[in-house]
Each structure stands twice: as C-alpha cells, then as structure tokens.
Coordinates of N, CA, C and O in Angstrom, one line a residue:
X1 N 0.8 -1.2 0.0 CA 0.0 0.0 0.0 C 0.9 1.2 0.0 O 1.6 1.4 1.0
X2 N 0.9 2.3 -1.1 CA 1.2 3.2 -1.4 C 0.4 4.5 -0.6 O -0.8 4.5 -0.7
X3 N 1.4 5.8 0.1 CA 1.2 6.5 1.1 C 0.6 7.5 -0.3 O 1.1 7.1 -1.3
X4 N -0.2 8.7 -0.4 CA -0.6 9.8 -1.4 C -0.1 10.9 -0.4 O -0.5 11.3 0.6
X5 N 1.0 11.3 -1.2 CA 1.8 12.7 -0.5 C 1.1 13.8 -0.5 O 1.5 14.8 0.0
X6 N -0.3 13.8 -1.4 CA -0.8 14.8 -1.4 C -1.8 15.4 0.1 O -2.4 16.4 0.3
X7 N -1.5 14.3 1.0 CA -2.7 14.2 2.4 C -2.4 15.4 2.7 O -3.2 16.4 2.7
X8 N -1.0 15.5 3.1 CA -0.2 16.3 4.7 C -0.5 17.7 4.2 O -0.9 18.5 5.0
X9 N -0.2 18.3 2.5 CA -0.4 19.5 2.2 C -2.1 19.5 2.5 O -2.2 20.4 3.4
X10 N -2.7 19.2 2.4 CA -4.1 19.1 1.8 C -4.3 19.4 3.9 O -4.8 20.4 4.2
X11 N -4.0 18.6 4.8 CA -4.2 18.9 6.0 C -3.5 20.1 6.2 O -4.1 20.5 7.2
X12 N -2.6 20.9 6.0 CA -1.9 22.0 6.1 C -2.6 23.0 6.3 O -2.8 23.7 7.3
X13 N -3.3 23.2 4.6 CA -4.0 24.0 4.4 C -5.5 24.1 5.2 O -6.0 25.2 5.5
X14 N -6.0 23.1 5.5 CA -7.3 22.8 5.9 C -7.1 23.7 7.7 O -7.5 24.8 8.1
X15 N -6.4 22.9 8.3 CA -5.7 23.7 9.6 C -5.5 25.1 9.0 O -6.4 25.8 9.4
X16 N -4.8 25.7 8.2 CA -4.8 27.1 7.8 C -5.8 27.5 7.7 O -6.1 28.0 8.8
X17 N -6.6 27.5 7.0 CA -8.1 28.2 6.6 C -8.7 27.8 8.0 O -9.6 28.5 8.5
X18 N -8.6 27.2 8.4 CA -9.3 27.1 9.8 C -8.9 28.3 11.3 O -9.5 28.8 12.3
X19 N -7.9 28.4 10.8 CA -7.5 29.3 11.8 C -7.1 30.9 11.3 O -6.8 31.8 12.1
X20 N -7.1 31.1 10.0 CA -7.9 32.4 9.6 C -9.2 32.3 9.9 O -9.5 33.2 10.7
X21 N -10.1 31.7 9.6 CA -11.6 31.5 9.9 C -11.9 32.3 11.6 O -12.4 33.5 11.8
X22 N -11.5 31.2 12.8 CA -11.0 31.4 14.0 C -10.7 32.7 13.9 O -11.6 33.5 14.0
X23 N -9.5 33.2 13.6 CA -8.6 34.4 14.0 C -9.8 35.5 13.8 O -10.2 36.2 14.7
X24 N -10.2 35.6 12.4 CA -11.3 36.3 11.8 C -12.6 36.7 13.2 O -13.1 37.8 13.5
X25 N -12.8 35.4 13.6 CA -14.3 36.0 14.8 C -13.6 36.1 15.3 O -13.8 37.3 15.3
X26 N -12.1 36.0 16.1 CA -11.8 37.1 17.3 C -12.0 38.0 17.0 O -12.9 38.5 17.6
X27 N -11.2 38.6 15.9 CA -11.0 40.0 15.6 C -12.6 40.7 16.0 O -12.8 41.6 16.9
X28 N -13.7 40.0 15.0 CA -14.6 40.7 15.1 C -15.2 40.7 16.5 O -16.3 41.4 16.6
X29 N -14.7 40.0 17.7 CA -15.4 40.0 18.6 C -14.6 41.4 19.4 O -15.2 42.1 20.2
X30 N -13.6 41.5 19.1 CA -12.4 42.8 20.0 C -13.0 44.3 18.8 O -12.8 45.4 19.3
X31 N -13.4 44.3 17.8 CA -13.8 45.4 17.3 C -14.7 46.5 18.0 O -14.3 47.6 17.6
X32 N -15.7 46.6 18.8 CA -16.0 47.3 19.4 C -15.5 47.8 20.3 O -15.9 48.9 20.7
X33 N -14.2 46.7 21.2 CA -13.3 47.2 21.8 C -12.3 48.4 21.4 O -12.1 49.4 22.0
X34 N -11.5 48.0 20.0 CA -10.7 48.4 19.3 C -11.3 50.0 19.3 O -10.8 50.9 20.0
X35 N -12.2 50.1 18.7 CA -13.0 51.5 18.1 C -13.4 52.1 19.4 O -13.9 53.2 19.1
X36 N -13.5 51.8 21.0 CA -13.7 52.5 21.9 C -12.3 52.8 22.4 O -12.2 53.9 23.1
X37 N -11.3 52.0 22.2 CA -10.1 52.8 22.4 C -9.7 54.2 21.4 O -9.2 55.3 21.7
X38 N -10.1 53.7 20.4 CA -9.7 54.5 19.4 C -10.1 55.8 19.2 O -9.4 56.7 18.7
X39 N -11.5 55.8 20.0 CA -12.1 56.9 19.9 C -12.0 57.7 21.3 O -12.5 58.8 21.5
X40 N -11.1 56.9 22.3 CA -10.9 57.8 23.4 C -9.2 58.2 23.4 O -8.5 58.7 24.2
X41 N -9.1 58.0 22.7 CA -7.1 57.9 22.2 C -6.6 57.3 22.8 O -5.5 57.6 23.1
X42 N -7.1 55.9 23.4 CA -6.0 55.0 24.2 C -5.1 54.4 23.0 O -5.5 54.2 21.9
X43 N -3.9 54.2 23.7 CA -3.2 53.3 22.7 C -2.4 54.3 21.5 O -1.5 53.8 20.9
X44 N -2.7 55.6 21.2 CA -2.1 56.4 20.3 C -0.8 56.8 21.0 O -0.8 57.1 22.2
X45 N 0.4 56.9 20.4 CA 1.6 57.3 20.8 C 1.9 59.1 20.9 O 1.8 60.0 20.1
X46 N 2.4 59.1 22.2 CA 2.5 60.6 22.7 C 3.1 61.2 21.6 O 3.6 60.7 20.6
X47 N 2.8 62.5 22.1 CA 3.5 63.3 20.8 C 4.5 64.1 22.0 O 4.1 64.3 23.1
X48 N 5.8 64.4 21.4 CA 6.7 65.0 21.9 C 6.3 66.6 22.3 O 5.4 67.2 21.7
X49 N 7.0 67.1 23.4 CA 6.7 68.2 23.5 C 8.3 69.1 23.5 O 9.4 68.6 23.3
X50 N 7.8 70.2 23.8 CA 9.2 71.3 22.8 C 10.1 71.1 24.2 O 11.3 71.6 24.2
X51 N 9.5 70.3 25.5 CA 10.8 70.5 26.7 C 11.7 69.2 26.3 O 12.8 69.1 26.7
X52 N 11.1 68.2 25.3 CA 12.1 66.8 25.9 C 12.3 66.8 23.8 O 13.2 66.0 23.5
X53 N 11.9 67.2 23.2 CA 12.4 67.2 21.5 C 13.6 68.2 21.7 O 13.9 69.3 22.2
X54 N 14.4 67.0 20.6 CA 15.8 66.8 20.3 C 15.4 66.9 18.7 O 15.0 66.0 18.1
X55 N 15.7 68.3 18.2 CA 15.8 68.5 16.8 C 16.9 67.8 16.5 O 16.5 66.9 15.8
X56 N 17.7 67.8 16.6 CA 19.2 67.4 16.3 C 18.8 65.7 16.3 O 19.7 65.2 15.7
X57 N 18.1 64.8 16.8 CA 18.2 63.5 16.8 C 16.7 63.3 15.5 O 16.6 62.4 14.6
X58 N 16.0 64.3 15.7 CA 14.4 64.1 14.6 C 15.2 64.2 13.0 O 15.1 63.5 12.0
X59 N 16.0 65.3 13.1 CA 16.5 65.6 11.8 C 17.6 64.4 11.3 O 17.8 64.3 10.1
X60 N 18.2 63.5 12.1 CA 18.8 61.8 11.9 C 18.3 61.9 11.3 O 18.5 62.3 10.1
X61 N 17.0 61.2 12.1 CA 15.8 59.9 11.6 C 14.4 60.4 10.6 O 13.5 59.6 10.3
X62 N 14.4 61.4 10.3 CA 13.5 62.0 9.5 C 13.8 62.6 8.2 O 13.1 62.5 7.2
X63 N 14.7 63.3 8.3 CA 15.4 64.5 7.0 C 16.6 63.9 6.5 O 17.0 64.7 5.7
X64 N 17.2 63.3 6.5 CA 18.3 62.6 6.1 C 18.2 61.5 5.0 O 19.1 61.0 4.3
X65 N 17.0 61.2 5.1 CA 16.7 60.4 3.8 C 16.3 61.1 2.5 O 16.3 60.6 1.3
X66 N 16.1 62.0 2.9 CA 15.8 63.0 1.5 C 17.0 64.5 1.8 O 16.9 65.4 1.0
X67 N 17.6 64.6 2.6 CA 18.2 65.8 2.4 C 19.3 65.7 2.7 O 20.0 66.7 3.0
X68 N 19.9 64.2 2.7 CA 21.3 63.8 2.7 C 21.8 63.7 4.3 O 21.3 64.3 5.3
X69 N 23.0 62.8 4.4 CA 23.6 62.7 6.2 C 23.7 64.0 6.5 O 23.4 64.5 7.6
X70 N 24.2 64.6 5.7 CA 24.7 65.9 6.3 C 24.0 66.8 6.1 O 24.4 67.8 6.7
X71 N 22.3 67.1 5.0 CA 22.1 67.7 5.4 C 21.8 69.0 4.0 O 20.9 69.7 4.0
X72 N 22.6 69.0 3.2 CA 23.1 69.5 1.9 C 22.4 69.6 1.2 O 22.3 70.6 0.6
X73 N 21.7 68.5 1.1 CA 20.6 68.2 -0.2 C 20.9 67.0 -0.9 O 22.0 66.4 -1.0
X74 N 19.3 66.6 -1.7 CA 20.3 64.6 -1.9 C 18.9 64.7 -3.2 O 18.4 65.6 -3.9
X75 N 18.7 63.4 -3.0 CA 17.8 62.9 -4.1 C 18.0 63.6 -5.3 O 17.1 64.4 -5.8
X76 N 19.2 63.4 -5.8 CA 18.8 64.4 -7.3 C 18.9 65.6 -7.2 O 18.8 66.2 -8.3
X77 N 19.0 66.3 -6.3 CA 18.6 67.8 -6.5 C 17.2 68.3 -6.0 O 17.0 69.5 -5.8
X78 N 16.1 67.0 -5.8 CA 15.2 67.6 -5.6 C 14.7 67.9 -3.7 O 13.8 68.6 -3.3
X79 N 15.5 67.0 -3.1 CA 15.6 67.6 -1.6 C 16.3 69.0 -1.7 O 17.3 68.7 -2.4
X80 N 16.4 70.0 -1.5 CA 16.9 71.3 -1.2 C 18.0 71.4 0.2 O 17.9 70.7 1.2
X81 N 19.0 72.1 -0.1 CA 19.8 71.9 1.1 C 19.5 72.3 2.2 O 19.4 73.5 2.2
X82 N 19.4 71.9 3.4 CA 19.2 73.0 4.7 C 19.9 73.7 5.4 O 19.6 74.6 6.2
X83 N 21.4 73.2 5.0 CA 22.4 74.5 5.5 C 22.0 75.5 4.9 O 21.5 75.7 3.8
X84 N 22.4 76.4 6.0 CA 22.7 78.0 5.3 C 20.9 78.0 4.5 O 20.7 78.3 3.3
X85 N 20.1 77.8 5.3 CA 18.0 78.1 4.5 C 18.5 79.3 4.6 O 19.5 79.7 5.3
X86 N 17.4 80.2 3.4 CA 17.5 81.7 3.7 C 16.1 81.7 3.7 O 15.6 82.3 2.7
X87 N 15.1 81.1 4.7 CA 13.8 81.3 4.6 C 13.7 82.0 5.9 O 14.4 82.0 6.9
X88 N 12.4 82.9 5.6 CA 11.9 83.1 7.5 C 11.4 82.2 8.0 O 10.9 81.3 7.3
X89 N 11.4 82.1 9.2 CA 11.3 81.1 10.7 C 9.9 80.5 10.4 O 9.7 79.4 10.7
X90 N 8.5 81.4 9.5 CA 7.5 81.3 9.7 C 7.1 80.3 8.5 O 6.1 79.5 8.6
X91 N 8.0 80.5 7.1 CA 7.6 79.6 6.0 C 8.6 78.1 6.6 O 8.0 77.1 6.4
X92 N 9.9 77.9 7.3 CA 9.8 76.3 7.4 C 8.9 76.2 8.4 O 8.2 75.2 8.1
X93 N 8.5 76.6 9.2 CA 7.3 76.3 10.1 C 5.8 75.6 9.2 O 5.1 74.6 9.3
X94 N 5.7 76.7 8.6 CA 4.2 76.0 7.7 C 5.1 74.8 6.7 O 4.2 74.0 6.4
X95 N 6.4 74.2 6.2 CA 6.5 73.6 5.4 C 6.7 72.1 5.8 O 6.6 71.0 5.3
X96 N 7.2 72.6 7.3 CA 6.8 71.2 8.6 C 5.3 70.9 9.3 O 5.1 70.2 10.2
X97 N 4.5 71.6 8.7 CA 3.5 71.4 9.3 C 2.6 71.1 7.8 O 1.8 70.1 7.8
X98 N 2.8 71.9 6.6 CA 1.9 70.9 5.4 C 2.4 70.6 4.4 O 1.8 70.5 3.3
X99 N 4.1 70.4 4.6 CA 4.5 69.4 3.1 C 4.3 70.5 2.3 O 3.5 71.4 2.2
X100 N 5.7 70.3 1.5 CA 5.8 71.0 0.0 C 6.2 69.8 -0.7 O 6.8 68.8 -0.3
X101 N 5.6 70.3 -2.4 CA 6.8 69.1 -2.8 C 6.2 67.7 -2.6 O 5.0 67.3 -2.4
X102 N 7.9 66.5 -2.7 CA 7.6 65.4 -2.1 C 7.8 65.5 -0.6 O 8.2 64.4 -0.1
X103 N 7.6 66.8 0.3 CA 7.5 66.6 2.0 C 6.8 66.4 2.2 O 6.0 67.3 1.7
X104 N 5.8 65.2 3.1 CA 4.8 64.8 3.9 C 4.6 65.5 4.7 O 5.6 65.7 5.5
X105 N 3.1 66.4 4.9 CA 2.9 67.3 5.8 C 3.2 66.6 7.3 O 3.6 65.5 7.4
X106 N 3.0 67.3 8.3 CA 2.8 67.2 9.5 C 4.2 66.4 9.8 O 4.0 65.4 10.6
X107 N 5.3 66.5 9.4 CA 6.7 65.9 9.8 C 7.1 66.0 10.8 O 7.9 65.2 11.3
X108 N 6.6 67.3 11.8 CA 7.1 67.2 12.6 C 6.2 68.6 13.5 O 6.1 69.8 13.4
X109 N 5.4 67.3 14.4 CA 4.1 68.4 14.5 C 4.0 69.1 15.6 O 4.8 68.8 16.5
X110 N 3.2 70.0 15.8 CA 2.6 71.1 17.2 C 3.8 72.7 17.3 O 4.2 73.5 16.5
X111 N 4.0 72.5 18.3 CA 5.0 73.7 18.5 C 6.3 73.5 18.4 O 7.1 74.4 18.3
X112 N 6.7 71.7 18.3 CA 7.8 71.2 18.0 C 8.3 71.8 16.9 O 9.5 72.1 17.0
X113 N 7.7 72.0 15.9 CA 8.0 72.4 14.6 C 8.8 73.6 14.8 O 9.9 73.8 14.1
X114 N 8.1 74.6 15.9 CA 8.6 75.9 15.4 C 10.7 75.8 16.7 O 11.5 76.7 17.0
X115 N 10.8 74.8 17.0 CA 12.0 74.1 17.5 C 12.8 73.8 16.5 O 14.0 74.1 16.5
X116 N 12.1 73.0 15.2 CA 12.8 72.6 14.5 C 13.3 73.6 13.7 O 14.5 73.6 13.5
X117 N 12.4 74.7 13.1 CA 12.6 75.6 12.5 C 14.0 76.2 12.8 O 14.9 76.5 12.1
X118 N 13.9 76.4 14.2 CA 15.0 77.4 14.9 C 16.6 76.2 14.6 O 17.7 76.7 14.5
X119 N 16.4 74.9 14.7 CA 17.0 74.1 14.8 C 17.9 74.0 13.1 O 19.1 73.5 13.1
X120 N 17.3 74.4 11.9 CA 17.6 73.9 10.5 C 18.3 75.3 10.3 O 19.3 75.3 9.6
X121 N 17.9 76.5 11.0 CA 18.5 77.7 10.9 C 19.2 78.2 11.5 O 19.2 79.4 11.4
X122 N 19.9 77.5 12.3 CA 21.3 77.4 12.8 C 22.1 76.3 12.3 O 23.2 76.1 12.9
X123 N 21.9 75.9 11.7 CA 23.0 75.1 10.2 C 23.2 75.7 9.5 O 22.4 76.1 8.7
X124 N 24.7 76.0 9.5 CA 25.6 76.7 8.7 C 26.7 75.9 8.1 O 27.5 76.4 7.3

C-alpha cells in the first residue's frame, strides 16, 4: 500500500483556513473594543513636546533620507539643502507642518515644529 503525498499538504491547508476563519471571529469579537479605544485615544503614541524634543536627533531619523547625512541636499537635487536656509522662521514652520513638494505634511508636529525651524537655521 502506497502513502498519497498529497494528504499532509491538503491537511496544512485545511488547519490554515481554519484558523484564519478562528482568528477572523476574534477579531470581530475585539472590534468594538478596538474603536472604543480609538475613539478615546488609548493606545495612540504621545507626541513629543518642545521640553524633551531633540531637533538634532528628529533631523537623523527623519530628513536625512531625503536631504542627505549631512544635510546638503540629496535625491537628485530635488531635496533642497538645509544648511545656510534663507527662509523666514515662519515659511519652514508651515512647510513642517503641510508638506511641500515630495515633504509629507505634518513631519514634525505642534509647537515642535517651530524648535525645528530654529534648529535647521542654525546650520551653517
């Protein structure tokens, strides 16, 4: 008597779709939970405030992918350098708060922004 290799896959799957099935009514059983957190802001991650933000560590992990390590300008030409901005305090402020360009608004949000601002214009 010859074993059909095709069983074990064929059980694999059967166990899989079974436990997306499963997983599926959890989920919907935690949804009204989900959306009462959601809607009271549990669970959303703090936003930094201007006493404990470190422009100098946001500008690493944020602007450096598009405006080079140092800062210069990168992608082609089309990130802009930030040494030496000759903008006023109040246009990088709105350009951290709604995106120019390829910048994603709200980069770096609330009053932090106007930190950062002071922070890109003292790079020289």
């Amino acid at each position: 008597m010859s074993k059909n290799p095709v069983v074990p896959y064929f059980l694999i799957f059967a166990l899989g779709l079974g436990l997306i099935f499963f997983m599926s009514l959890y989920g919907l059983d935690q949804k009204e939970e989900i959306a009462k957190q959601n809607e009271e802001g549990e669970g959303t991650e703090e936003v930094a405030t201007t006493e404990d933000f470190d422009a100098e560590a946001v500008a690493q992990q944020k602007c450096i992918g598009c405006h080079g390590g140092d800062l210069t300008g990168g992608m082609g030409g089309a990130a802009p350098s930030l040494v030496g901005l000759d903008l006023p305090k109040e246009d990088i402020v709105d350009v951290l708060h709604n995106g120019k360009g390829a910048m994603p608004p709200n980069t770096v949000p609330g009053a932090d922004a106007e930190v950062m601002a002071d922070y890109i214009l003292s790079l020289q």
